[in-house]
mmCIF file of C-alpha atoms in Angstrom:
data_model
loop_
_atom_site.group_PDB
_atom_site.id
_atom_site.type_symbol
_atom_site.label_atom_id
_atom_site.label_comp_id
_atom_site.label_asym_id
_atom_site.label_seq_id
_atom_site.Cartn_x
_atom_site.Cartn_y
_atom_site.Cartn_z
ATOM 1 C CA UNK A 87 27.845 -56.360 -66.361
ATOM 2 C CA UNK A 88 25.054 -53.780 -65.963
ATOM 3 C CA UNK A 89 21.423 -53.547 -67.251
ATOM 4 C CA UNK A 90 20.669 -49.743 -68.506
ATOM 5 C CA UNK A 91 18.614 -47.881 -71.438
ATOM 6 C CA UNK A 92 20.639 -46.501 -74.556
ATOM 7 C CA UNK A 93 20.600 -42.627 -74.423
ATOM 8 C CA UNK A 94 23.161 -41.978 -77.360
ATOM 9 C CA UNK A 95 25.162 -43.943 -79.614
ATOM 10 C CA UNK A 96 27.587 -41.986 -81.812
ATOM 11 C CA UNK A 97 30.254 -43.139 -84.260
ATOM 12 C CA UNK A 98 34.166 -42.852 -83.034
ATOM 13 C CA UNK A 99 37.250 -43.041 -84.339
ATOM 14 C CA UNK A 100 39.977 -44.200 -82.233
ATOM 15 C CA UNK A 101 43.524 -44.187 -82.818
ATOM 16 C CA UNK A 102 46.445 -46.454 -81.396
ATOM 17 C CA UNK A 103 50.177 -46.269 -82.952
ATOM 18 C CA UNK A 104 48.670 -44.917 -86.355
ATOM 19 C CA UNK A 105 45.505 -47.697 -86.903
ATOM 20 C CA UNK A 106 42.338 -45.993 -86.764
ATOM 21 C CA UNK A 107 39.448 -47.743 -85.244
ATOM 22 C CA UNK A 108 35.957 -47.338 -86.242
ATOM 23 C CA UNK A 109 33.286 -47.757 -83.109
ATOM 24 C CA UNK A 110 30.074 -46.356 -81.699
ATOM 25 C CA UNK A 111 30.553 -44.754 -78.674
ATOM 26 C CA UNK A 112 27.150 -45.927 -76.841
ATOM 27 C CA UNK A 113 25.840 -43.814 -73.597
ATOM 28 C CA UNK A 114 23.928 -45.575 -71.674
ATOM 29 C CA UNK A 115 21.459 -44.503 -68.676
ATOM 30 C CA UNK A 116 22.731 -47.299 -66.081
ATOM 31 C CA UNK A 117 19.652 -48.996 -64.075
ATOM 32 C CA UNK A 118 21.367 -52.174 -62.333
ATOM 33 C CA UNK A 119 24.803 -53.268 -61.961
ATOM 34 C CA UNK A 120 26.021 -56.943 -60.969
ATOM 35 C CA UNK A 121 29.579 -56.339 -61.627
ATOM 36 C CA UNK A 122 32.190 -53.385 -62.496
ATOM 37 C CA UNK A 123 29.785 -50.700 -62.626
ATOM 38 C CA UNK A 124 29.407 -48.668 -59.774
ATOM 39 C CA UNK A 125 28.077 -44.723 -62.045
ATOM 40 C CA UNK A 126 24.608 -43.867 -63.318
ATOM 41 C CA UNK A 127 26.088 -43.727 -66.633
ATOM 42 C CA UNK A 128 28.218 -45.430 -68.831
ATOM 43 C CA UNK A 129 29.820 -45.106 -71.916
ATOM 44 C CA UNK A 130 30.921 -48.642 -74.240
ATOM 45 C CA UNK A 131 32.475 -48.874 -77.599
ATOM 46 C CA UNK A 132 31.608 -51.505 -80.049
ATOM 47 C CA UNK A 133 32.871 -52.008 -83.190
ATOM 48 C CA UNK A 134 30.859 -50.332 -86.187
ATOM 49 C CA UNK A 135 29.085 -51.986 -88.924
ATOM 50 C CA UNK A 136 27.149 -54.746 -86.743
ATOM 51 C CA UNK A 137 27.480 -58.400 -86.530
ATOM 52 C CA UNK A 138 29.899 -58.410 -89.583
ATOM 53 C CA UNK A 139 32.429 -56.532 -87.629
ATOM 54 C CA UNK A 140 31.720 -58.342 -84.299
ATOM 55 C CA UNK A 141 29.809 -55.419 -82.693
ATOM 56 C CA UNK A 142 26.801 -55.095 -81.197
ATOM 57 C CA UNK A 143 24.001 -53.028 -82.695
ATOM 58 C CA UNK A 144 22.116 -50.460 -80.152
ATOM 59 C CA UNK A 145 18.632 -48.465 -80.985
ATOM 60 C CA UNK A 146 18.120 -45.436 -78.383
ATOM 61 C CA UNK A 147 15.614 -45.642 -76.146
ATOM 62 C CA UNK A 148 16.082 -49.396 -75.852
ATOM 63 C CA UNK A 149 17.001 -51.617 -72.777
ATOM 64 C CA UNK A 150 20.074 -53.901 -72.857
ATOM 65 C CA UNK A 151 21.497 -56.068 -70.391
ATOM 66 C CA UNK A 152 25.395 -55.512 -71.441
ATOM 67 C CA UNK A 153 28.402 -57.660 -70.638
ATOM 68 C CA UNK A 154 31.592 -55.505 -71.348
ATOM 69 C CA UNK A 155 34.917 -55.164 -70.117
ATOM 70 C CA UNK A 156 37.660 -52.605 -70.279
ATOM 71 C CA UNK A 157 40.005 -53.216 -73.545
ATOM 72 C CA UNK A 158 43.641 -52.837 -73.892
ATOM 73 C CA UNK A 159 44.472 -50.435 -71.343
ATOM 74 C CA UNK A 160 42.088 -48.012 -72.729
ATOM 75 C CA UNK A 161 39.691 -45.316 -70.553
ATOM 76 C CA UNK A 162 36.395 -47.037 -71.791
ATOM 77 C CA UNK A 163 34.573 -50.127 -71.836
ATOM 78 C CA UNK A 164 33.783 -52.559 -74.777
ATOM 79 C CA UNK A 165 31.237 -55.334 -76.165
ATOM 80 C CA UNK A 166 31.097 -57.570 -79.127
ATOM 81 C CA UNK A 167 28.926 -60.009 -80.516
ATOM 82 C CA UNK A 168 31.200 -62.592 -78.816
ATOM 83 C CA UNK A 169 29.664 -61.258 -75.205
ATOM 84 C CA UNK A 170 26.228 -62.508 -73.788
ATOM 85 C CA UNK A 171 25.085 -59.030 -73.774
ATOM 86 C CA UNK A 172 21.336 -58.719 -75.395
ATOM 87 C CA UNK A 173 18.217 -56.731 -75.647
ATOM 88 C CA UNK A 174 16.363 -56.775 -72.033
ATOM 89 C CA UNK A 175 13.038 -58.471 -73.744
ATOM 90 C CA UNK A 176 15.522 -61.828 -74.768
ATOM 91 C CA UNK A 177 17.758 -61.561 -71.755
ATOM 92 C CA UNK A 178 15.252 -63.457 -69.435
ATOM 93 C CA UNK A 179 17.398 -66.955 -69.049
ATOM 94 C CA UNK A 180 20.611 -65.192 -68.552
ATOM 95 C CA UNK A 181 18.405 -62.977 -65.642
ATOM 96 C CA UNK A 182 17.091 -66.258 -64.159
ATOM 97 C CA UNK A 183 20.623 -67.235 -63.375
ATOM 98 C CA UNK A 184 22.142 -63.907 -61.991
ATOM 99 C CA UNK A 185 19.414 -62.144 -59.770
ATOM 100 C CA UNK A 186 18.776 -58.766 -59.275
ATOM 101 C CA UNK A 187 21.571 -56.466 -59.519
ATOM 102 C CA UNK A 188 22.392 -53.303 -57.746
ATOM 103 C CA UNK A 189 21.203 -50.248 -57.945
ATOM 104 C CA UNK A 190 24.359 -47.797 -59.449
ATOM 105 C CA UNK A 191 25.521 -45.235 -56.500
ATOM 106 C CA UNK A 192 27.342 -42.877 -58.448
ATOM 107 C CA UNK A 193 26.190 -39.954 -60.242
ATOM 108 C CA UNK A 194 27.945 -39.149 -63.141
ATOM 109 C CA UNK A 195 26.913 -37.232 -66.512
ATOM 110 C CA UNK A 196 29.210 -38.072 -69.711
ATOM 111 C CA UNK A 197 27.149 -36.547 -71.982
ATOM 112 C CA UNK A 198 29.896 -33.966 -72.630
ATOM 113 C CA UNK A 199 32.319 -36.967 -73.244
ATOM 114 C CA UNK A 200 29.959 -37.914 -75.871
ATOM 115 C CA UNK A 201 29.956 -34.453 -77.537
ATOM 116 C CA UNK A 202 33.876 -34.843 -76.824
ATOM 117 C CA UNK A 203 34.380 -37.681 -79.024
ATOM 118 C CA UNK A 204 32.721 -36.081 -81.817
ATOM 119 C CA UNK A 205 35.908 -33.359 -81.776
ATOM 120 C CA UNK A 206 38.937 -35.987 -81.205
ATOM 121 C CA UNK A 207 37.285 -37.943 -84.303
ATOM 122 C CA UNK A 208 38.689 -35.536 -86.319
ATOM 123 C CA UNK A 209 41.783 -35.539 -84.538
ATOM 124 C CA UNK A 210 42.559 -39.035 -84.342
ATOM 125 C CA UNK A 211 42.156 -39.079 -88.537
ATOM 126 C CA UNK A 212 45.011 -36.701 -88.716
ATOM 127 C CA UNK A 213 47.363 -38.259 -86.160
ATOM 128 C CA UNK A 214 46.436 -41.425 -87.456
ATOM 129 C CA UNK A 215 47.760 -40.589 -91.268
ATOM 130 C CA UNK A 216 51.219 -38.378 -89.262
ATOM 131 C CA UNK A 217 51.812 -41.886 -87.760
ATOM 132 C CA UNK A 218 51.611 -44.138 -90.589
ATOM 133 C CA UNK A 219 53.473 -41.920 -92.419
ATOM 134 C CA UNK A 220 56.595 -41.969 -89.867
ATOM 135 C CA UNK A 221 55.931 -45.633 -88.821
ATOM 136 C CA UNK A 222 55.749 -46.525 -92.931
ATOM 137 C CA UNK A 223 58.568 -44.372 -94.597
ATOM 138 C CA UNK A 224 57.265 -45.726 -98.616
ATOM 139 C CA UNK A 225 54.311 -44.748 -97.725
ATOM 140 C CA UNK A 226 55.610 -40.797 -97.183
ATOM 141 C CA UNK A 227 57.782 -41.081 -100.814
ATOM 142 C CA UNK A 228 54.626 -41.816 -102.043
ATOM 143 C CA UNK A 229 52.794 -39.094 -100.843
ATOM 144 C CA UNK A 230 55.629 -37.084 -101.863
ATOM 145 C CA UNK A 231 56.475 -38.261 -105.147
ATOM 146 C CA UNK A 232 52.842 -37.670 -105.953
ATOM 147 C CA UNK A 233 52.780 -34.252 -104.461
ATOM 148 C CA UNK A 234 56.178 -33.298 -106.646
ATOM 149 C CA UNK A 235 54.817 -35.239 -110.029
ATOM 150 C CA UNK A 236 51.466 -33.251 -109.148
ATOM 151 C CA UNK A 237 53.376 -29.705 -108.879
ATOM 152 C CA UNK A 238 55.681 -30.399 -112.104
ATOM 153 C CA UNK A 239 52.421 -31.094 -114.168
ATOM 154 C CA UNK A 240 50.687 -27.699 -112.973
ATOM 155 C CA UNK A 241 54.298 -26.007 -113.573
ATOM 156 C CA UNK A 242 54.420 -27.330 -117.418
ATOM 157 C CA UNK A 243 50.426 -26.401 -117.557
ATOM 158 C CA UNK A 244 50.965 -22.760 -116.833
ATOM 159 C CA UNK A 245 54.110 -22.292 -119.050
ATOM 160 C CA UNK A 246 52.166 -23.698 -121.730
ATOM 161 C CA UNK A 247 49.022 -21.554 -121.311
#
């Protein structure tokens, strides 16, 4: 649970075992921590497309008080619309009851992670498609039978021309 102002949020594709998840990747600049966060920054994924998808929507520049926790094993931290996490302006009653946290006394800088995730997007959509192919065997016959079907027609096209 930290408090901290958005400095980036950036769409991500994650993939696990061939499903691809869609998230935004959301630096923030950490001010106070109460629990878990120890580093001046922060990065936390939330599932795109807002409140229909259960994820939280972030503006940069803004100030959020963000309850999260680590997902699955995986290196980051998450949020959904399930959490009590809000903007700062509405998070006043929730404040009331926790105090003041603490200042964050590491210094870290994962602004290159953010630039990072903009590579292994693309990555993760190819991996993604090699592992449903292997873990869903009709699903490569009907790549293939499309890509054969697709190469007899342009055969019979050029003999004909």
């Amino acid at each position: 649970m930290f408090s901290g102002k958005v400095r980036e949020v950036s769409k991500q594709v994650i993939e696990s075992a061939g499903i691809l998840e869609h998230k935004n990747a959301v630096l923030f600049e950490v001010h106070a921590a109460w629990k878990g966060i120890s580093e001046n920054q922060v990065i936390v994924n939330t599932s795109y497309g807002g409140s229909d998808a259960c994820g939280n929507e972030y503006e940069v520049g803004r100030k959020y008080l963000v309850f999260a926790n680590r997902y699955d094993k995986l290196p980051f931290l998450q949020t959904s619309t399930c959490s009590l996490t809000a903007e700062w302006s509405g998070a006043s009653a929730v404040l009331e009851q926790i105090g003041q946290g603490e200042k964050p006394l590491v210094e870290a800088d994962y602004q290159d992670d953010m630039s990072r995730l903009r590579y292994t997007n693309a990555f993760a959509s190819v991996t993604g498609a090699y592992h449903r192919l292997l873990k869903h065997p009709y699903a490569g016959f009907s790549v293939a039978g499309v890509l054969v079907v697709g190469t007899v027609l342009l055969v019979v096209k050029r003999r004909r021309s």
